[in-house]
Amino acid sequence: METGEKPEKPLWSKALPFIMGGGSAIISKTLTAPFERVQIILQTQHLKPPEMRYNGFTGAMTGIPKREGFLSFWRGNAINVARYFPTQALAFAFNDIFQKILKPDAGSSTKSMAFRSILCGGLAGGCSLLVMYPLEFVRTRLSADVGHSKERLYNGFFDALRKTVKSEGVLGLYRGVWASFWMFVPYRGIYFGGFTTLKSMYLSDPAQNSFMKRWAISQFVTTAAQTAIYPLDTVRRRLMLSGEARPGAEAAPRYRSTLHCFTTVIREEGVRPLYNGFGVNLLRSIGGGLCLAFYDTLYSIMKEKGHIE
């Protein structure tokens, strides 16, 4: 006798959003790793000796492989993937959770639905950031550490972790966290909320939802989100390297807070340094766009097959 109840889904189906978000992150981050490393170097090279600096994007793209070898473009990528997999997976999973908790009422206006989507994305970004920040911190220091092996300050992830904790304490791993928090909340809000809103407006017919159309929308919102928060991204990178010292060299300038760093850069260097590496960041944003498009496509396929509610 049929009870009319839906059969309970297997446990693995509940982990699908996490797995799909992390898998999409690995593919997109590995593809765009060279652009990401160049961006970090351009944002932080003012802290390095003049002979270790590059003249813009072209100078970095040609100089890095000459000095360190071609594979050095992926320096720090292993820890970046190890960080980004759970970060993206948690962000997508948190976003799905908040979307269900803050489910709109029937007949809600487009504005209220857009606000809800942006709020869910922002909450998801904040939650995932606080969990995974130390890995992002160490990855930034590794990526900004340029030169031959003897010139580098760190010999891999665990060496960077050990030296940071020894010199700055465990809380040193959270240097710049508030700059990151105020950056990631609006970023994820625009990233997830903008995508959900535009998709509901322009891709309402499931039969027309091709991967390329999803990517076009995801790339637009990713570029918009990264453009909006880029100065804060530069500030948080500088805060992460604040206090870092090489043998025989002065420690990098210590900033007291996010606001102090922001105002100090503008007062002493002008507004332009806040946008160092912005051009290469636009290329790097392809990874974020691909990640969202991959995830949404896989999510739709799994939902169609009944693996996800």
mmCIF file of C-alpha atoms in Angstrom:
data_model
loop_
_atom_site.group_PDB
_atom_site.id
_atom_site.type_symbol
_atom_site.label_atom_id
_atom_site.label_comp_id
_atom_site.label_asym_id
_atom_site.label_seq_id
_atom_site.Cartn_x
_atom_site.Cartn_y
_atom_site.Cartn_z
ATOM 1 C CA MET A 1 0.000 0.000 0.000
ATOM 2 C CA GLU A 2 1.402 3.367 -1.027
ATOM 3 C CA THR A 3 1.644 5.987 1.676
ATOM 4 C CA GLY A 4 2.298 8.911 -0.699
ATOM 5 C CA GLU A 5 5.484 9.780 1.197
ATOM 6 C CA LYS A 6 8.595 10.593 -0.786
ATOM 7 C CA PRO A 7 11.396 8.047 -0.375
ATOM 8 C CA GLU A 8 14.226 9.291 1.819
ATOM 9 C CA LYS A 9 17.247 10.369 -0.190
ATOM 10 C CA PRO A 10 20.617 8.701 0.514
ATOM 11 C CA LEU A 11 23.127 10.502 2.737
ATOM 12 C CA TRP A 12 25.525 11.110 -0.170
ATOM 13 C CA SER A 13 22.918 13.280 -1.914
ATOM 14 C CA LYS A 14 23.017 15.715 1.023
ATOM 15 C CA ALA A 15 26.745 16.171 0.445
ATOM 16 C CA LEU A 16 26.322 16.854 -3.289
ATOM 17 C CA PRO A 17 26.172 20.692 -3.016
ATOM 18 C CA PHE A 18 29.405 20.606 -0.976
ATOM 19 C CA ILE A 19 31.151 18.273 -3.428
ATOM 20 C CA MET A 20 29.969 20.141 -6.534
ATOM 21 C CA GLY A 21 30.987 23.513 -5.105
ATOM 22 C CA GLY A 22 34.440 22.237 -4.150
ATOM 23 C CA GLY A 23 34.984 20.409 -7.441
ATOM 24 C CA SER A 24 34.049 23.492 -9.461
ATOM 25 C CA ALA A 25 36.478 25.519 -7.338
ATOM 26 C CA ILE A 26 39.417 23.158 -8.007
ATOM 27 C CA ILE A 27 38.977 23.355 -11.778
ATOM 28 C CA SER A 28 38.529 27.118 -11.939
ATOM 29 C CA LYS A 29 41.324 27.974 -9.465
ATOM 30 C CA THR A 30 43.923 25.762 -11.143
ATOM 31 C CA LEU A 31 43.134 27.266 -14.555
ATOM 32 C CA THR A 32 43.528 30.853 -13.320
ATOM 33 C CA ALA A 33 46.343 30.323 -10.766
ATOM 34 C CA PRO A 34 49.006 32.214 -12.814
ATOM 35 C CA PHE A 35 46.816 35.337 -12.972
ATOM 36 C CA GLU A 36 46.091 35.127 -9.253
ATOM 37 C CA ARG A 37 49.750 34.909 -8.286
ATOM 38 C CA VAL A 38 50.647 37.863 -10.528
ATOM 39 C CA GLN A 39 47.833 39.894 -8.975
ATOM 40 C CA ILE A 40 49.030 39.215 -5.418
ATOM 41 C CA ILE A 41 52.625 40.083 -6.323
ATOM 42 C CA LEU A 42 51.569 43.382 -7.933
ATOM 43 C CA GLN A 43 49.410 44.258 -4.919
ATOM 44 C CA THR A 44 52.188 43.648 -2.378
ATOM 45 C CA GLN A 45 55.526 44.164 -4.162
ATOM 46 C CA HIS A 46 55.957 47.640 -2.658
ATOM 47 C CA LEU A 47 57.089 45.734 0.445
ATOM 48 C CA LYS A 48 59.898 44.018 -1.481
ATOM 49 C CA PRO A 49 63.366 45.343 -2.404
ATOM 50 C CA PRO A 50 63.403 47.251 -5.753
ATOM 51 C CA GLU A 51 65.318 44.468 -7.506
ATOM 52 C CA MET A 52 62.505 42.012 -6.724
ATOM 53 C CA ARG A 53 59.711 44.147 -8.163
ATOM 54 C CA TYR A 54 58.038 43.857 -11.580
ATOM 55 C CA ASN A 55 56.917 46.563 -13.960
ATOM 56 C CA GLY A 56 53.230 45.829 -14.293
ATOM 57 C CA PHE A 57 51.376 42.776 -15.612
ATOM 58 C CA THR A 58 53.590 42.137 -18.644
ATOM 59 C CA GLY A 59 56.763 42.505 -16.600
ATOM 60 C CA ALA A 60 55.491 40.011 -14.026
ATOM 61 C CA MET A 61 54.266 37.490 -16.603
ATOM 62 C CA THR A 62 57.664 37.460 -18.323
ATOM 63 C CA GLY A 63 59.868 37.986 -15.263
ATOM 64 C CA ILE A 64 58.449 35.355 -12.908
ATOM 65 C CA PRO A 65 59.210 32.323 -15.148
ATOM 66 C CA LYS A 66 62.694 33.711 -15.909
ATOM 67 C CA ARG A 67 63.515 34.148 -12.232
ATOM 68 C CA GLU A 68 61.667 31.188 -10.697
ATOM 69 C CA GLY A 69 60.660 28.876 -13.555
ATOM 70 C CA PHE A 70 57.340 28.422 -15.349
ATOM 71 C CA LEU A 71 55.787 26.183 -12.675
ATOM 72 C CA SER A 72 56.283 28.953 -10.112
ATOM 73 C CA PHE A 73 53.076 30.484 -11.490
ATOM 74 C CA TRP A 74 51.362 27.751 -9.471
ATOM 75 C CA ARG A 75 53.364 28.451 -6.286
ATOM 76 C CA GLY A 76 50.870 28.360 -3.438
ATOM 77 C CA ASN A 77 48.183 26.816 -5.662
ATOM 78 C CA ALA A 78 48.074 23.548 -3.710
ATOM 79 C CA ILE A 79 47.233 25.395 -0.495
ATOM 80 C CA ASN A 80 44.962 27.704 -2.481
ATOM 81 C CA VAL A 81 42.982 24.718 -3.754
ATOM 82 C CA ALA A 82 43.029 23.154 -0.274
ATOM 83 C CA ARG A 83 41.617 26.445 1.023
ATOM 84 C CA TYR A 84 39.310 27.219 -1.867
ATOM 85 C CA PHE A 85 37.673 23.779 -2.068
ATOM 86 C CA PRO A 86 36.118 23.964 1.410
ATOM 87 C CA THR A 87 35.653 27.746 1.187
ATOM 88 C CA GLN A 88 33.608 27.531 -2.009
ATOM 89 C CA ALA A 89 31.920 24.327 -0.917
ATOM 90 C CA LEU A 90 30.923 25.921 2.403
ATOM 91 C CA ALA A 91 29.822 29.127 0.658
ATOM 92 C CA PHE A 92 27.592 27.245 -1.789
ATOM 93 C CA ALA A 93 26.255 24.998 0.994
ATOM 94 C CA PHE A 94 25.612 27.943 3.348
ATOM 95 C CA ASN A 95 23.946 29.847 0.515
ATOM 96 C CA ASP A 96 21.603 26.918 -0.168
ATOM 97 C CA ILE A 97 20.798 26.692 3.563
ATOM 98 C CA PHE A 98 20.046 30.411 3.889
ATOM 99 C CA GLN A 99 18.005 30.334 0.683
ATOM 100 C CA LYS A 100 15.777 27.678 2.254
ATOM 101 C CA ILE A 101 15.579 29.465 5.626
ATOM 102 C CA LEU A 102 14.710 32.819 4.028
ATOM 103 C CA LYS A 103 12.442 31.345 1.378
ATOM 104 C CA PRO A 104 10.305 34.149 -0.138
ATOM 105 C CA ASP A 105 6.541 34.262 0.189
ATOM 106 C CA ALA A 106 4.426 33.618 -2.870
ATOM 107 C CA GLY A 107 3.974 36.793 -4.886
ATOM 108 C CA SER A 108 7.084 38.523 -3.492
ATOM 109 C CA SER A 109 8.271 41.462 -5.570
ATOM 110 C CA THR A 110 11.435 41.286 -7.670
ATOM 111 C CA LYS A 111 13.139 43.822 -5.366
ATOM 112 C CA SER A 112 12.394 41.838 -2.203
ATOM 113 C CA MET A 113 13.583 38.609 -3.859
ATOM 114 C CA ALA A 114 16.775 40.324 -5.016
ATOM 115 C CA PHE A 115 17.412 41.700 -1.514
ATOM 116 C CA ARG A 116 16.839 38.237 -0.051
ATOM 117 C CA SER A 117 19.248 36.633 -2.525
ATOM 118 C CA ILE A 118 21.951 39.216 -1.795
ATOM 119 C CA LEU A 119 21.434 38.800 1.974
ATOM 120 C CA CYS A 120 21.742 35.009 1.703
ATOM 121 C CA GLY A 121 24.916 35.332 -0.355
ATOM 122 C CA GLY A 122 26.441 37.803 2.104
ATOM 123 C CA LEU A 123 25.682 35.589 5.107
ATOM 124 C CA ALA A 124 27.146 32.578 3.280
ATOM 125 C CA GLY A 125 30.318 34.497 2.469
ATOM 126 C CA GLY A 126 30.808 35.690 6.031
ATOM 127 C CA CYS A 127 30.343 32.219 7.542
ATOM 128 C CA SER A 128 32.727 30.488 5.126
ATOM 129 C CA LEU A 129 35.376 33.212 5.503
ATOM 130 C CA LEU A 130 35.621 32.997 9.284
ATOM 131 C CA VAL A 131 36.134 29.232 9.086
ATOM 132 C CA MET A 132 38.797 29.230 6.363
ATOM 133 C CA TYR A 133 40.685 32.524 6.843
ATOM 134 C CA PRO A 134 44.006 31.156 8.222
ATOM 135 C CA LEU A 135 44.544 29.130 5.032
ATOM 136 C CA GLU A 136 43.923 32.231 2.904
ATOM 137 C CA PHE A 137 46.383 34.157 5.073
ATOM 138 C CA VAL A 138 49.208 31.632 4.651
ATOM 139 C CA ARG A 139 48.485 31.233 0.924
ATOM 140 C CA THR A 140 48.829 35.000 0.410
ATOM 141 C CA ARG A 141 52.213 35.073 2.137
ATOM 142 C CA LEU A 142 53.432 32.141 0.032
ATOM 143 C CA SER A 143 52.238 33.727 -3.231
ATOM 144 C CA ALA A 144 53.840 37.069 -2.399
ATOM 145 C CA ASP A 145 57.156 35.397 -1.484
ATOM 146 C CA VAL A 146 59.205 35.891 -4.673
ATOM 147 C CA GLY A 147 62.727 34.996 -5.757
ATOM 148 C CA HIS A 148 64.937 31.914 -6.025
ATOM 149 C CA SER A 149 64.672 29.288 -3.280
ATOM 150 C CA LYS A 150 67.489 30.909 -1.247
ATOM 151 C CA GLU A 151 65.850 34.325 -1.535
ATOM 152 C CA ARG A 152 62.466 33.207 -0.275
ATOM 153 C CA LEU A 153 61.349 33.718 3.286
ATOM 154 C CA TYR A 154 59.209 30.576 3.420
ATOM 155 C CA ASN A 155 59.912 26.985 2.459
ATOM 156 C CA GLY A 156 56.370 25.798 1.883
ATOM 157 C CA PHE A 157 53.055 25.938 3.715
ATOM 158 C CA PHE A 158 54.038 24.445 7.084
ATOM 159 C CA ASP A 159 57.179 26.593 7.260
ATOM 160 C CA ALA A 160 55.106 29.733 6.628
ATOM 161 C CA LEU A 161 52.575 28.623 9.230
ATOM 162 C CA ARG A 162 55.268 27.889 11.817
ATOM 163 C CA LYS A 163 57.151 31.164 11.288
ATOM 164 C CA THR A 164 53.970 33.233 11.403
ATOM 165 C CA VAL A 165 52.751 31.656 14.653
ATOM 166 C CA LYS A 166 56.232 31.907 16.197
ATOM 167 C CA SER A 167 56.679 35.600 15.387
ATOM 168 C CA GLU A 168 53.109 36.880 15.565
ATOM 169 C CA GLY A 169 51.156 34.332 17.576
ATOM 170 C CA VAL A 170 48.083 32.345 16.570
ATOM 171 C CA LEU A 171 46.034 35.534 16.251
ATOM 172 C CA GLY A 172 48.557 36.644 13.626
ATOM 173 C CA LEU A 173 46.869 34.165 11.280
ATOM 174 C CA TYR A 174 43.796 36.393 11.440
ATOM 175 C CA ARG A 175 45.594 39.625 10.553
ATOM 176 C CA GLY A 176 43.386 41.488 8.098
ATOM 177 C CA VAL A 177 40.340 39.339 8.816
ATOM 178 C CA TRP A 178 37.965 42.292 9.218
ATOM 179 C CA ALA A 179 39.065 43.816 5.930
ATOM 180 C CA SER A 180 38.334 40.427 4.396
ATOM 181 C CA PHE A 181 34.996 40.187 6.207
ATOM 182 C CA TRP A 182 33.775 43.569 4.969
ATOM 183 C CA MET A 183 34.995 42.593 1.519
ATOM 184 C CA PHE A 184 33.560 39.082 1.319
ATOM 185 C CA VAL A 185 30.089 39.848 2.658
ATOM 186 C CA PRO A 186 29.204 42.304 -0.157
ATOM 187 C CA TYR A 187 31.224 40.248 -2.663
ATOM 188 C CA ARG A 188 29.334 37.047 -1.956
ATOM 189 C CA GLY A 189 26.101 39.009 -1.770
ATOM 190 C CA ILE A 190 26.588 40.325 -5.295
ATOM 191 C CA TYR A 191 28.087 37.033 -6.495
ATOM 192 C CA PHE A 192 25.270 34.757 -5.357
ATOM 193 C CA GLY A 193 22.433 37.266 -5.119
ATOM 194 C CA GLY A 194 23.168 38.931 -8.441
ATOM 195 C CA PHE A 195 23.408 35.597 -10.214
ATOM 196 C CA THR A 196 20.159 34.282 -8.701
ATOM 197 C CA THR A 197 18.306 37.505 -9.544
ATOM 198 C CA LEU A 198 19.553 37.830 -13.129
ATOM 199 C CA LYS A 199 19.014 34.134 -13.757
ATOM 200 C CA SER A 200 15.374 34.412 -12.648
ATOM 201 C CA MET A 201 14.944 37.396 -14.959
ATOM 202 C CA TYR A 202 16.698 36.154 -18.106
ATOM 203 C CA LEU A 203 16.848 32.353 -17.785
ATOM 204 C CA SER A 204 13.368 31.560 -16.523
ATOM 205 C CA ASP A 205 12.902 28.819 -19.144
ATOM 206 C CA PRO A 206 14.924 25.739 -18.047
ATOM 207 C CA ALA A 207 15.128 24.538 -21.657
ATOM 208 C CA GLN A 208 17.097 27.685 -22.574
ATOM 209 C CA ASN A 209 19.583 27.467 -19.683
ATOM 210 C CA SER A 210 22.725 26.522 -21.596
ATOM 211 C CA PHE A 211 26.133 26.522 -19.891
ATOM 212 C CA MET A 212 27.303 29.516 -21.964
ATOM 213 C CA LYS A 213 24.286 31.602 -20.905
ATOM 214 C CA ARG A 214 24.912 30.709 -17.278
ATOM 215 C CA TRP A 215 28.581 31.622 -17.686
ATOM 216 C CA ALA A 216 27.704 34.975 -19.296
ATOM 217 C CA ILE A 217 25.583 35.928 -16.286
ATOM 218 C CA SER A 218 28.015 34.525 -13.734
ATOM 219 C CA GLN A 219 30.946 36.312 -15.396
ATOM 220 C CA PHE A 220 29.049 39.610 -15.346
ATOM 221 C CA VAL A 221 28.202 39.407 -11.624
ATOM 222 C CA THR A 222 31.700 38.137 -10.744
ATOM 223 C CA THR A 223 33.360 41.052 -12.547
ATOM 224 C CA ALA A 224 30.931 43.532 -10.966
ATOM 225 C CA ALA A 225 31.507 42.093 -7.490
ATOM 226 C CA GLN A 226 35.314 42.067 -7.765
ATOM 227 C CA THR A 227 35.377 45.605 -9.164
ATOM 228 C CA ALA A 228 33.273 46.861 -6.256
ATOM 229 C CA ILE A 229 35.488 45.391 -3.530
ATOM 230 C CA TYR A 230 38.962 45.544 -5.137
ATOM 231 C CA PRO A 231 40.422 48.368 -2.966
ATOM 232 C CA LEU A 232 39.511 46.364 0.139
ATOM 233 C CA ASP A 233 41.198 43.328 -1.389
ATOM 234 C CA THR A 234 44.437 45.312 -1.728
ATOM 235 C CA VAL A 235 44.117 46.528 1.866
ATOM 236 C CA ARG A 236 43.625 43.034 3.247
ATOM 237 C CA ARG A 237 46.644 41.714 1.282
ATOM 238 C CA ARG A 238 48.783 44.470 2.766
ATOM 239 C CA LEU A 239 47.501 43.694 6.240
ATOM 240 C CA MET A 240 48.386 40.030 5.747
ATOM 241 C CA LEU A 241 51.994 40.956 4.940
ATOM 242 C CA SER A 242 52.164 43.615 7.649
ATOM 243 C CA GLY A 243 54.850 42.660 10.141
ATOM 244 C CA GLU A 244 56.536 40.175 7.817
ATOM 245 C CA ALA A 245 60.328 40.536 7.970
ATOM 246 C CA ARG A 246 63.157 39.049 5.918
ATOM 247 C CA PRO A 247 66.551 38.336 7.478
ATOM 248 C CA GLY A 248 68.601 41.536 7.446
ATOM 249 C CA ALA A 249 65.618 43.647 6.347
ATOM 250 C CA GLU A 250 63.163 45.871 8.158
ATOM 251 C CA ALA A 251 59.739 44.466 8.930
ATOM 252 C CA ALA A 252 56.975 45.431 6.558
ATOM 253 C CA PRO A 253 54.949 48.418 7.805
ATOM 254 C CA ARG A 254 52.505 47.540 10.543
ATOM 255 C CA TYR A 255 49.007 48.886 10.072
ATOM 256 C CA ARG A 256 46.861 49.269 13.181
ATOM 257 C CA SER A 257 43.571 48.452 11.472
ATOM 258 C CA THR A 258 41.744 48.230 8.155
ATOM 259 C CA LEU A 259 40.873 51.930 8.269
ATOM 260 C CA HIS A 260 44.434 52.905 9.217
ATOM 261 C CA CYS A 261 45.855 50.901 6.318
ATOM 262 C CA PHE A 262 43.315 52.369 3.889
ATOM 263 C CA THR A 263 43.934 55.982 4.908
ATOM 264 C CA THR A 264 47.728 55.501 5.116
ATOM 265 C CA VAL A 265 47.926 54.175 1.557
ATOM 266 C CA ILE A 266 45.840 57.069 0.203
ATOM 267 C CA ARG A 267 47.775 59.687 2.192
ATOM 268 C CA GLU A 268 51.273 58.405 1.360
ATOM 269 C CA GLU A 269 50.807 56.787 -2.075
ATOM 270 C CA GLY A 270 47.523 58.056 -3.493
ATOM 271 C CA VAL A 271 44.460 56.144 -4.694
ATOM 272 C CA ARG A 272 46.105 54.356 -7.623
ATOM 273 C CA PRO A 273 48.039 51.755 -5.542
ATOM 274 C CA LEU A 274 44.708 50.470 -4.238
ATOM 275 C CA TYR A 275 44.068 49.261 -7.788
ATOM 276 C CA ASN A 276 47.478 47.666 -8.429
ATOM 277 C CA GLY A 277 46.885 44.421 -10.301
ATOM 278 C CA PHE A 278 43.294 45.319 -11.168
ATOM 279 C CA GLY A 279 43.750 44.473 -14.857
ATOM 280 C CA VAL A 280 44.986 40.959 -14.129
ATOM 281 C CA ASN A 281 42.192 40.619 -11.570
ATOM 282 C CA LEU A 282 39.686 40.941 -14.411
ATOM 283 C CA LEU A 283 41.349 37.941 -16.063
ATOM 284 C CA ARG A 284 41.357 36.092 -12.745
ATOM 285 C CA SER A 285 37.621 36.717 -12.374
ATOM 286 C CA ILE A 286 37.089 34.174 -15.171
ATOM 287 C CA GLY A 287 37.736 31.515 -12.539
ATOM 288 C CA GLY A 288 34.954 32.805 -10.301
ATOM 289 C CA GLY A 289 32.561 32.995 -13.228
ATOM 290 C CA LEU A 290 33.383 29.458 -14.347
ATOM 291 C CA CYS A 291 33.030 28.112 -10.820
ATOM 292 C CA LEU A 292 29.507 29.523 -10.436
ATOM 293 C CA ALA A 293 28.462 28.370 -13.916
ATOM 294 C CA PHE A 294 29.859 24.839 -13.329
ATOM 295 C CA TYR A 295 28.089 24.586 -9.995
ATOM 296 C CA ASP A 296 24.730 25.839 -11.269
ATOM 297 C CA THR A 297 24.865 23.504 -14.272
ATOM 298 C CA LEU A 298 25.717 20.467 -12.126
ATOM 299 C CA TYR A 299 23.083 21.452 -9.577
ATOM 300 C CA SER A 300 20.395 21.606 -12.284
ATOM 301 C CA ILE A 301 21.425 18.200 -13.657
ATOM 302 C CA MET A 302 21.363 16.570 -10.218
ATOM 303 C CA LYS A 303 18.042 18.209 -9.358
ATOM 304 C CA GLU A 304 16.545 17.001 -12.640
ATOM 305 C CA LYS A 305 17.672 13.456 -11.817
ATOM 306 C CA GLY A 306 16.080 13.721 -8.398
ATOM 307 C CA HIS A 307 19.323 13.587 -6.388
ATOM 308 C CA ILE A 308 18.758 17.061 -4.885
ATOM 309 C CA GLU A 309 15.534 18.599 -3.623
#
